[in-house]
Amino acid sequence: GPMAPPPALAAPALRLLVAAALLAGIASGRGDPECWGGGLTGDFCCDTKKGQTGDIQCWDGDYTFERCCGASVPVQRSPLSTRPGVASYDVAQLLVAPSVPGLPLLGGGSMPIAGIGMCCRPGANGDAARQAVLDYLLMGGRHIDDATVYKNHAQVGEGIRQAITAGVPRSDIFLTTKINPPHFGFETATDWVARSLQELGLEYIDLVLLHWAAVPTDGRACKDPKQCRQETWLALQSAKAKGQIRHLGVSNFGERQISELLALGGAPVEVNQIEYHPWVPELHLQTAEFCHRHGIVVTAY
């Protein structure tokens, strides 16, 4: 925070120092003179050879390129920055090499250790969701976590396709989505896979999770919890064999529900996504330990 000047510094001298700092800014011919000081100068920060907004290390929430340099160096924003399929302006200024490490999965291959969740915020709805996915992938992110109940498959899929068009390899992108209980059951889950791929506009989904352990509540034939989960798992296994899904897992499942799927002896349960942080109940810690013993990757939310 601001500090009082030392006693030895007389008021006239202080006024001279402030005036000198202001004159330095004015002399630089760069926007607001309050921007300059502490070694920062307009010539250094406003040099557009470093980018359309000069040196990005100079700017924060209060001091921006427009404020500090705008008087003499207007921002030349490309019209492409407002068109679908192109990164947001601020993202376009970044060059980030993808460097997200992966966790090995029982079914082969790996899953990026960190990802972006597409739930429960304004930026996960409508066109903002598409732009968020596109920007995230162009910035170097690779893992996207979605679900049917988030109601944005179409926007997420469009963002992925636009990133692919922009040069991000599809093989580098890891898309997770989740099937919720109203779609449990063999036939219903089979239909869900086809519909989800159509909504996403993609040829395959990297990881599908059973979103939580429950049963449909609309009077459908699939009423027994264990039967519902196992039928759903078998349907997803069939889709995996066709190449529509690459990996299978669960979400919010405990040891008993996972064991029911393991007992089928088919595709392994590769992931369990659960609430996991220092304050979770002991049961969550026990579930994570169970998963680790069986080679199941734990995804924390």
C-alpha angles and dihedrals in degrees: 000000000000117000131203116254116259114268093247091062107088120215095247090053090049091051089051091053092050091047090050091052091049092047090051089057093045091047090054089061090224123137119266111017090210087074095071127080140082091064096310116125135178092241091057100039101036098049103127091197084081092056141304090289097040117236106357091203089072097062136081137152095295101034115052136168090251093053099041102034104018096097092068107012113046116200112255102209115190114240086228090071090075097047125096113259095035126100120258112267096255092046091050089063092060128083107196121171112215108252106157111142119226136227117225116246127212091237092056132268123050143269122230107255094229132036146166119261116220098204142103108005137086091254090062094062133080122338091342088069092054092049092046092054093046093048092045092053094044089051090057102268115137111177121076121184116203140154141195091249091058087068096214106100091123094052094043091049092049091052090051093049091049090051089051090051088050091056108272107134113238088223089063094054119088114199120190122188133167137227113218127213097265086068096047119121130072101271095036093049091048090055090046092058093053093045093047092051089050092049092048094043090223134125095227144006118229098214132010120192131192096239099217139341107264140105134247113273099202098088095263120159091253099082107133108090097219093044092049094051094045094047090050091049091051091050091051090047088056091051089049090054088054092053094249092116128030103194138016133212147139140248129215090004125145130212095274096051092046091049090055090059094043088054090065088070095217130103112000123249098248104177138025115192111201141155103274130170138116093286102049119122119268089255090067091053090051091049091052091050090050090051093049091052090055097043093251114148113234115219113198125214 
